[in-house]
Each structure stands twice: as structure tokens, then as C-alpha cells.
Coordinates of C-alpha atoms in Angstrom, one line a residue:
M217 CA 9.2 2.1 -27.2
M218 CA 12.4 0.2 -26.5
L219 CA 12.6 -1.2 -22.9
R220 CA 15.9 -0.9 -21.3
K221 CA 16.8 -2.8 -18.1
T222 CA 19.8 -1.8 -16.1
I223 CA 21.4 -3.8 -13.3
L224 CA 24.2 -1.8 -11.7
A225 CA 26.7 -3.8 -9.7
M226 CA 27.8 -2.2 -6.5
T227 CA 31.3 -2.5 -5.1
A228 CA 30.6 -0.7 -1.9
A229 CA 27.7 -0.2 0.5
A230 CA 24.8 1.8 -0.9
A231 CA 24.1 5.1 0.9
V232 CA 20.4 5.3 1.9
T233 CA 19.5 8.6 3.2
A234 CA 17.4 9.6 6.2
C235 CA 14.6 11.4 4.6
G236 CA 14.5 10.8 0.9
G237 CA 16.0 7.4 0.2
G238 CA 18.2 8.7 -2.6
S239 CA 22.0 8.6 -2.9
E240 CA 22.8 12.3 -3.4
T241 CA 23.7 14.7 -0.7
G242 CA 23.1 18.3 0.1
T243 CA 19.3 18.5 0.4
P244 CA 16.8 17.5 3.0
S245 CA 15.0 15.3 0.5
Q246 CA 18.2 13.3 0.1
G247 CA 18.9 13.6 3.8
A248 CA 21.7 14.7 6.1
E249 CA 22.0 11.7 8.3
K250 CA 22.9 8.6 6.2
R251 CA 22.3 5.0 6.7
L252 CA 24.4 2.3 5.0
A253 CA 22.6 -0.6 3.5
V254 CA 24.9 -3.3 2.2
A255 CA 23.7 -4.6 -1.2
Q256 CA 25.2 -6.6 -4.0
F257 CA 23.1 -5.0 -6.7
A258 CA 21.4 -1.8 -7.2
P259 CA 17.6 -1.9 -7.9
I260 CA 16.6 -3.2 -11.3
V261 CA 15.1 -0.4 -13.3
A262 CA 13.1 -0.4 -16.5
S263 CA 13.5 2.9 -18.4
F264 CA 11.1 4.6 -20.8
A265 CA 11.8 7.8 -22.7
G266 CA 9.3 10.7 -22.1
P267 CA 7.3 11.8 -19.0
R268 CA 5.2 9.5 -16.9
N269 CA 2.0 11.0 -18.4
N270 CA 2.9 9.7 -21.8
Y271 CA 2.2 6.2 -20.5
R272 CA -0.5 4.1 -18.9
L273 CA 0.5 1.5 -16.3
A274 CA -1.5 -1.6 -15.4
R275 CA -0.6 -4.5 -13.0
T276 CA -0.5 -7.9 -14.5
S277 CA -0.2 -11.4 -13.0
T278 CA 3.5 -11.4 -13.7
G279 CA 4.4 -7.7 -13.3
Y280 CA 3.3 -4.6 -15.1
S281 CA 2.3 -3.5 -18.6
V282 CA 3.5 0.0 -19.8
T283 CA 1.5 1.4 -22.7
N284 CA 2.4 4.4 -24.7
A285 CA -0.8 6.5 -24.6
A286 CA -0.1 8.0 -28.1
T287 CA 0.8 4.8 -30.0
G288 CA -0.9 2.1 -28.0
V289 CA 2.3 0.0 -28.0
S290 CA 2.7 -2.0 -24.8
S291 CA 5.7 -3.4 -23.1
S292 CA 5.7 -6.0 -20.4
V293 CA 7.8 -5.3 -17.3
T294 CA 8.7 -8.2 -15.0
G295 CA 11.3 -8.7 -12.3
T296 CA 12.0 -5.0 -11.8
D297 CA 11.9 -2.8 -8.7
S298 CA 11.0 0.5 -10.4
I299 CA 10.1 2.1 -13.7
R300 CA 12.0 5.3 -14.7
F301 CA 10.5 8.0 -16.9
D302 CA 12.1 11.3 -17.8
D303 CA 10.5 13.2 -14.9
V304 CA 9.7 10.6 -12.2
T305 CA 10.6 7.1 -11.2
V306 CA 7.8 4.8 -10.0
N307 CA 8.7 2.5 -7.0
L308 CA 6.8 -0.6 -7.8
G309 CA 7.1 -2.2 -4.3
I310 CA 5.8 0.6 -2.1
G311 CA 2.1 -0.3 -2.4
D312 CA 2.6 -3.9 -1.1
K313 CA 5.2 -2.7 1.5
S314 CA 2.8 -0.1 2.9
K315 CA 0.3 -2.9 3.6
T316 CA 2.7 -4.3 6.2
L317 CA 1.9 -1.4 8.5
S318 CA -1.4 -0.5 10.1
S319 CA -3.1 2.6 8.7
I320 CA -2.2 4.5 11.8
E321 CA 1.5 3.5 11.6
L322 CA 1.7 4.6 8.0
R323 CA -0.1 7.9 8.8
T324 CA 2.4 8.6 11.6
L325 CA 5.4 8.1 9.3
I326 CA 3.8 10.4 6.7
D327 CA 3.1 13.0 9.4
L328 CA 6.8 13.3 10.1
Y329 CA 7.5 14.5 6.6
V330 CA 4.8 17.2 7.1
A331 CA 6.1 18.0 10.6
F332 CA 9.7 18.5 9.8
F333 CA 9.7 19.4 6.1
N334 CA 6.1 20.4 5.4
R335 CA 6.2 18.2 2.3
V336 CA 4.7 15.0 1.0
P337 CA 7.2 12.0 1.1
D338 CA 8.7 10.5 -2.0
A339 CA 8.1 6.8 -2.4
D340 CA 11.7 5.7 -1.9
G341 CA 12.1 7.6 1.3
L342 CA 8.9 6.4 2.7
S343 CA 9.9 2.8 1.8
Y344 CA 13.2 3.2 3.6
W345 CA 11.5 4.4 6.8
I346 CA 8.9 1.6 6.7
D347 CA 11.9 -0.8 6.6
Q348 CA 13.5 1.0 9.6
F349 CA 10.2 0.9 11.5
K350 CA 9.7 -2.8 10.8
A351 CA 13.3 -3.4 11.9
G352 CA 12.6 -2.1 15.3
Q353 CA 13.1 1.7 15.3
T354 CA 10.4 3.5 17.2
I355 CA 8.5 6.5 15.9
V356 CA 10.4 8.7 18.4
Q357 CA 13.7 7.4 17.2
I358 CA 12.7 8.0 13.6
S359 CA 11.5 11.5 14.5
E360 CA 14.8 12.3 16.1
S361 CA 16.5 11.4 12.8
F362 CA 14.2 13.7 10.9
Y363 CA 15.0 16.5 13.4
A364 CA 18.7 15.9 12.9
A365 CA 18.2 16.4 9.2
A366 CA 15.8 19.3 9.5
I367 CA 18.2 21.5 11.6
Q368 CA 20.9 21.2 8.8
F369 CA 18.5 22.8 6.3
S370 CA 17.0 25.5 8.5
S371 CA 16.4 27.8 5.6
L372 CA 13.9 25.3 4.2
T373 CA 12.5 23.7 7.4
G374 CA 12.5 26.6 9.9
Y375 CA 14.3 24.4 12.5
S376 CA 17.8 25.3 13.7
V377 CA 20.2 24.1 16.3
T378 CA 20.2 27.5 18.0
M379 CA 16.5 28.0 18.3
T380 CA 14.8 28.2 21.7
N381 CA 12.2 25.8 22.9
D382 CA 9.5 28.4 22.3
E383 CA 10.7 28.9 18.7
F384 CA 10.7 25.1 18.2
V385 CA 7.2 24.8 19.3
R386 CA 6.0 27.7 17.1
V387 CA 7.5 26.0 14.1
I388 CA 5.6 22.8 14.9
Y389 CA 2.4 24.8 15.1
K390 CA 3.2 26.3 11.7
N391 CA 4.4 23.2 9.9
V392 CA 2.3 20.5 11.6
L393 CA -0.9 22.3 12.5
G394 CA -1.0 25.1 9.9
R395 CA -1.2 27.7 12.7
S396 CA 0.6 30.9 12.0
G397 CA -0.4 34.6 11.6
A398 CA -4.0 35.1 12.7
T399 CA -4.3 31.4 14.0
A400 CA -0.9 31.4 15.7
P401 CA -1.0 29.8 19.2
P402 CA -1.3 32.0 22.3
D403 CA 1.9 32.3 24.4
A404 CA 0.4 30.1 27.1
D405 CA 0.0 27.2 24.8
V406 CA 3.5 27.6 23.5
Q407 CA 5.0 27.8 27.0
Y408 CA 3.1 24.7 28.0
W409 CA 4.8 22.6 25.4
S410 CA 8.1 24.4 25.8
G411 CA 7.9 23.6 29.5
E412 CA 7.6 19.9 28.6
L413 CA 10.9 20.1 26.8
A414 CA 12.6 22.1 29.5
A415 CA 11.5 19.7 32.2
G416 CA 12.8 16.7 30.2
R417 CA 9.4 15.1 30.0
A418 CA 9.7 15.3 26.2
T419 CA 12.3 15.4 23.5
K420 CA 12.0 17.3 20.3
G421 CA 11.3 14.0 18.6
S422 CA 8.7 12.8 21.0
L423 CA 7.0 16.2 21.3
I424 CA 6.0 16.1 17.6
S425 CA 4.1 12.9 18.1
T426 CA 2.4 14.2 21.2
M427 CA 1.3 17.4 19.5
L428 CA 0.0 15.4 16.5
D429 CA -2.1 13.2 18.7
S430 CA -3.4 16.2 20.6
A431 CA -4.3 18.0 17.4
R432 CA -6.3 15.0 16.1
S433 CA -8.3 14.9 19.3
F434 CA -10.0 18.1 18.0
A435 CA -11.7 16.4 15.0
G436 CA -15.2 17.8 14.6
D437 CA -14.5 20.7 17.0
P438 CA -16.3 23.8 15.7
T439 CA -13.3 26.0 16.3
W440 CA -10.3 23.9 15.8
G441 CA -11.6 21.0 13.8
W442 CA -9.9 22.4 10.7
V443 CA -6.5 21.5 12.1
P444 CA -7.0 17.7 12.1
A445 CA -8.8 18.1 8.8
L446 CA -5.7 19.7 7.3
L447 CA -3.5 17.0 8.7
D448 CA -5.7 14.3 7.3
N449 CA -5.9 15.9 3.9
K450 CA -2.1 16.2 3.7
N451 CA -1.9 12.5 4.6
T452 CA -4.4 11.7 1.9
V453 CA -2.4 13.5 -0.8
A454 CA 0.8 12.0 0.5
R455 CA -0.6 8.5 0.1
Y456 CA -1.9 9.3 -3.4
F457 CA 1.5 10.6 -4.4
A458 CA 3.9 8.2 -2.7
V459 CA 1.9 5.0 -2.1
Q460 CA -0.8 4.8 -4.8
H461 CA 1.4 6.0 -7.6
G462 CA 4.9 5.3 -6.0
L463 CA 6.4 8.6 -7.3
N464 CA 9.9 10.0 -6.9
F465 CA 11.0 13.1 -8.8
N466 CA 14.3 12.3 -10.6
T467 CA 16.3 15.3 -9.2
S468 CA 16.8 16.7 -5.7
E469 CA 15.7 20.1 -6.8
A470 CA 12.5 18.9 -8.3
S471 CA 11.8 16.7 -5.2
I472 CA 12.2 19.7 -2.8
T473 CA 10.3 22.2 -4.9
N474 CA 7.4 20.0 -6.0
T475 CA 6.7 18.0 -2.8
M476 CA 6.7 21.2 -0.7
A477 CA 4.4 22.9 -3.3
I478 CA 2.0 19.9 -3.2
A479 CA 1.8 20.0 0.6
A480 CA 1.3 23.7 0.5
A481 CA -1.7 23.4 -1.9
V482 CA -3.7 21.2 0.6
T483 CA -6.4 23.0 2.6
P484 CA -8.6 21.7 5.4
E485 CA -11.5 21.7 3.0
S486 CA -10.0 20.2 -0.1
T487 CA -7.2 18.1 -1.7
T488 CA -8.2 19.1 -5.2
A489 CA -5.5 21.7 -5.9
A490 CA -2.8 19.4 -4.5
I491 CA -3.9 16.4 -6.6
S492 CA -4.0 18.7 -9.6
Q493 CA -0.4 19.7 -9.0
I494 CA 0.6 16.0 -9.0
N495 CA -1.1 15.9 -12.4
M496 CA -1.5 12.2 -13.1
A497 CA -3.2 11.6 -16.4
D498 CA -3.2 7.9 -15.3
S499 CA -5.0 8.8 -12.1
S500 CA -6.9 5.5 -11.6
F501 CA -3.7 3.5 -11.5
S502 CA -2.9 2.2 -8.1
L503 CA 0.0 0.2 -6.7
L504 CA -2.3 -0.9 -3.9
N505 CA -4.4 -3.0 -6.3
P506 CA -3.5 -6.7 -5.9
A507 CA -1.9 -8.5 -8.9
P508 CA -4.7 -10.2 -10.9
A509 CA -4.8 -14.0 -10.8
P510 CA -3.1 -15.7 -13.7
S511 CA -5.5 -16.6 -16.4
V512 CA -6.4 -20.2 -16.7
P513 CA -5.6 -21.9 -20.0
T514 CA -8.6 -22.9 -22.0
T515 CA -9.4 -26.4 -23.3
A516 CA -8.9 -25.0 -26.8
Q517 CA -5.3 -24.2 -25.9
V518 CA -4.8 -27.7 -24.5
L519 CA -6.4 -29.2 -27.6
A520 CA -3.8 -27.3 -29.7
I521 CA -1.0 -29.0 -27.7
T522 CA -2.5 -32.5 -27.8
T523 CA -3.1 -32.1 -31.6
Q524 CA 0.6 -31.4 -32.1
R525 CA 2.1 -33.7 -29.5
C526 CA -0.4 -36.6 -29.0
F527 CA -2.3 -36.9 -32.2
L528 CA -0.1 -39.5 -33.8
C529 CA -0.8 -42.2 -31.2
H530 CA -4.2 -41.2 -29.8
N531 CA -6.2 -40.4 -32.9
V532 CA -6.3 -44.0 -34.2
P533 CA -9.2 -46.5 -34.0
N534 CA -7.8 -48.1 -30.9
P535 CA -5.8 -45.5 -29.0
P536 CA -3.7 -46.2 -25.9
A537 CA -5.9 -46.6 -22.8
G538 CA -8.9 -45.9 -25.1
I539 CA -8.3 -42.1 -24.9
R540 CA -8.7 -39.9 -28.0
V541 CA -7.5 -36.3 -27.9
D542 CA -9.2 -34.8 -30.9
T543 CA -12.1 -32.8 -29.3
E544 CA -12.5 -30.5 -26.3
A545 CA -15.3 -32.8 -25.0
V546 CA -13.0 -35.8 -24.8
L547 CA -10.2 -33.8 -23.2
R548 CA -12.6 -32.6 -20.4
T549 CA -13.9 -36.2 -19.9
N550 CA -10.3 -37.5 -19.5
A551 CA -8.8 -34.5 -17.9
A552 CA -7.7 -36.3 -14.7
R553 CA -6.0 -39.1 -16.6
I554 CA -4.3 -36.7 -19.0
Y555 CA -3.1 -34.6 -16.0
Q556 CA -1.7 -37.7 -14.3
Q557 CA 0.2 -39.0 -17.4
V558 CA 1.4 -35.6 -18.8
V559 CA 2.1 -33.6 -15.6
V560 CA 2.5 -35.9 -12.6
L561 CA 4.2 -38.9 -14.1
Q562 CA 5.3 -37.2 -17.3
R563 CA 5.1 -40.6 -19.1
M564 CA 3.3 -39.1 -22.1
P565 CA 4.0 -38.6 -24.9
L566 CA 5.8 -41.9 -24.7
G567 CA 9.5 -41.3 -24.5
N568 CA 8.6 -37.7 -25.3
A569 CA 9.0 -38.6 -28.9
T570 CA 7.1 -35.5 -30.0
Q571 CA 9.1 -33.3 -27.7
M572 CA 6.4 -31.8 -25.5
T573 CA 8.0 -28.8 -23.7
A574 CA 8.0 -28.0 -20.0
A575 CA 6.0 -24.9 -20.8
E576 CA 3.3 -27.0 -22.5
R577 CA 3.1 -29.4 -19.5
A578 CA 2.7 -26.3 -17.3
I579 CA -0.3 -25.2 -19.5
V580 CA -1.9 -28.6 -19.1
A581 CA -1.3 -28.4 -15.3
A582 CA -2.8 -25.0 -15.0
W583 CA -5.8 -26.0 -17.2
F584 CA -6.6 -29.0 -15.0
E585 CA -6.0 -27.2 -11.7
G586 CA -8.0 -24.3 -12.9
G587 CA -11.1 -26.4 -13.7
T588 CA -10.7 -27.2 -17.4
P589 CA -12.5 -24.1 -18.8

């Protein structure tokens, strides 16, 4: 499969949206309240034809390998921000970026997607809000931004600018706590939270966080323990989708439809149906796994270099400094002296008459520093 890298020069600020991280407008996944991030270049994207499930991804010491599952042909991807397939785009940085937050902080950001849109986040949107949080925005401020977006898409979110405080609280119970119909809250509970808003002790942004904390305090409760279990399961699925796999659907319509359907498939008892909807054939892949350490060159590899570059002078009866370079054993015995002359001082080969390359010197350095295996 041909690998295509695209670097798109930007002549103006890039629009980064409030809830989705995309650049399109008109949907809550792409956001109503925009932020401007000045950038000289758009992200570097490696593109592959076909859906994500046609490929297997693996992290390497220098980037990622992308293997066609049908043909076994692999491509090396380095220096890129994301990998685009026909159906989804994988944000390669979200795994490491998520580790800059505590587990509770990450959980709280994900909870806002559930609270205001009842969906799992896409990786780009979550990445954007991690950046905003790290830059100093509080959870309440971020929550207010989500609310501003939610009221502009009331047909999808249930929030509207004209709703009463009671109506607002009931939507929170439905979206956040999964309580509607037979499990809808009693009027007294609704009026308590509504009173907090009316008295100015809470804003619509801060009330979400307060109610989430309150709900999680019921963990293990025989009557209401299913509520925090539902929240935790939605969070687990969101992390699987956006953080472990770094997924973004490639169109606004697919993002809205699919991420809401995934969240709706979660139950207090199970994440299985939701994970099945994500449908990752490459399910064990994880952006959270650290990059493997670079492999250490072997003595056999160094012998191939010395045979080509050093043989002329050092494989004679009386070689310079008494060092021969014709076996792995003598290379290991003289490893420190070879390292000093070839890497540190770069005096050998003498005058570089045999044109040893910088890459070959780097191999000798890695071999010595890695223990001369």
C-alpha cells in the first residue's frame, strides 16, 4: 500500500472547535464555540486506502508500523501526528498526552462529553480539552464551554437556552446518571439542585461536576450503585475508543451518530455491546503502550562494518595498536578502544580513507553503549 504524507501549509489561524477538535461547523461534535490556535502547519497525516480494520498497527522505537492484514505488507510511519484511513483517523499523540493528567482529571473531562452530549469523545476533541486544562482552564470553565455548545444543538442534547432550572436538572439526570422514566428523580431531588442554581450557589457548569461527584458517592449502594457503575463503564468505553485507539470518525455525521450510539450501548453491567460497536479487529493495539527501546546492534553487525572499513589496515601481521578486527571475539575485547577511536575521536579509519559513514559510526556507538551483544 502506497504511503502518502501530506503537509498542508496554513495561511491563517486554524479553527479548533470546542467539543470535537475538528474544523467543520454546524454540529456539536465539531463545536459551536470556536477557539483559534495559531499554527504554521497543519498536522502531518499518513494516509492509507481502506478502513482501519484492514490494517494492524504496532508501535516501534521510531514511530509505527502499519501492516495490511490481507497482504502482510508493512509500511513504516515516522514523524506523523495521525494516520488516516477511509473511515477513521487515528490521533497518534493522544495516548502519551492523556498520561499528563491524573486518572481522575481525565475521567472528569470524559464525563463532560457524557453529561452534555451523551456520547464518547473523539480523540482530537479530547486532546484539545486536555491542552486547555493544562493551560489553566478549570473544569467548571470547560464545562461552561460545553454547555454553550450544547444549547445550540438542543434537538440532540436536550439542553436549551429557554429551559427552566428544573428542566436542566432533569436532563442532567437523564444524560449523566441514566435516570429517566421509571428511575427518574423525585421532584424533591430536582428542586434541591434547581434551588442551588436559583440561589447562585451553582452555575450550570459547576452543577454538572457536583452532581457527578454526588453520583459516584453511591458506588456499591444496593439501590443506586448502578448509577456510578454506568458512569464508570461509559468512561471505560470512552478511553478504549479515544485514548487506547485514538479514534476520530472522518465526517461530522458519522461522529455524531456513532459516538452517541456507542455511549447508548453501555449498561451498568457491561461494556461488551459498546465495544462491539467500535468493532476493532486490532483490539489489542494501544497508544498507551510505551515505545519499545531501540534494538542494540549486534557484534556481527559491527564486524560487517569493520570488515568493509577497517580490514585493509587492521588485518595484517602487525596491525596499528595491535588491534585486529576480523572476529567478534577481538571486537568485544577491544570494544572500548574501538569506540574511542571510531566514535569519540573519529580518528579511524585514518583520514576516513574507506569512507565510514555517520550512520555506521552511530551503529558502533549504539553497540558499545548497549553492552556489545
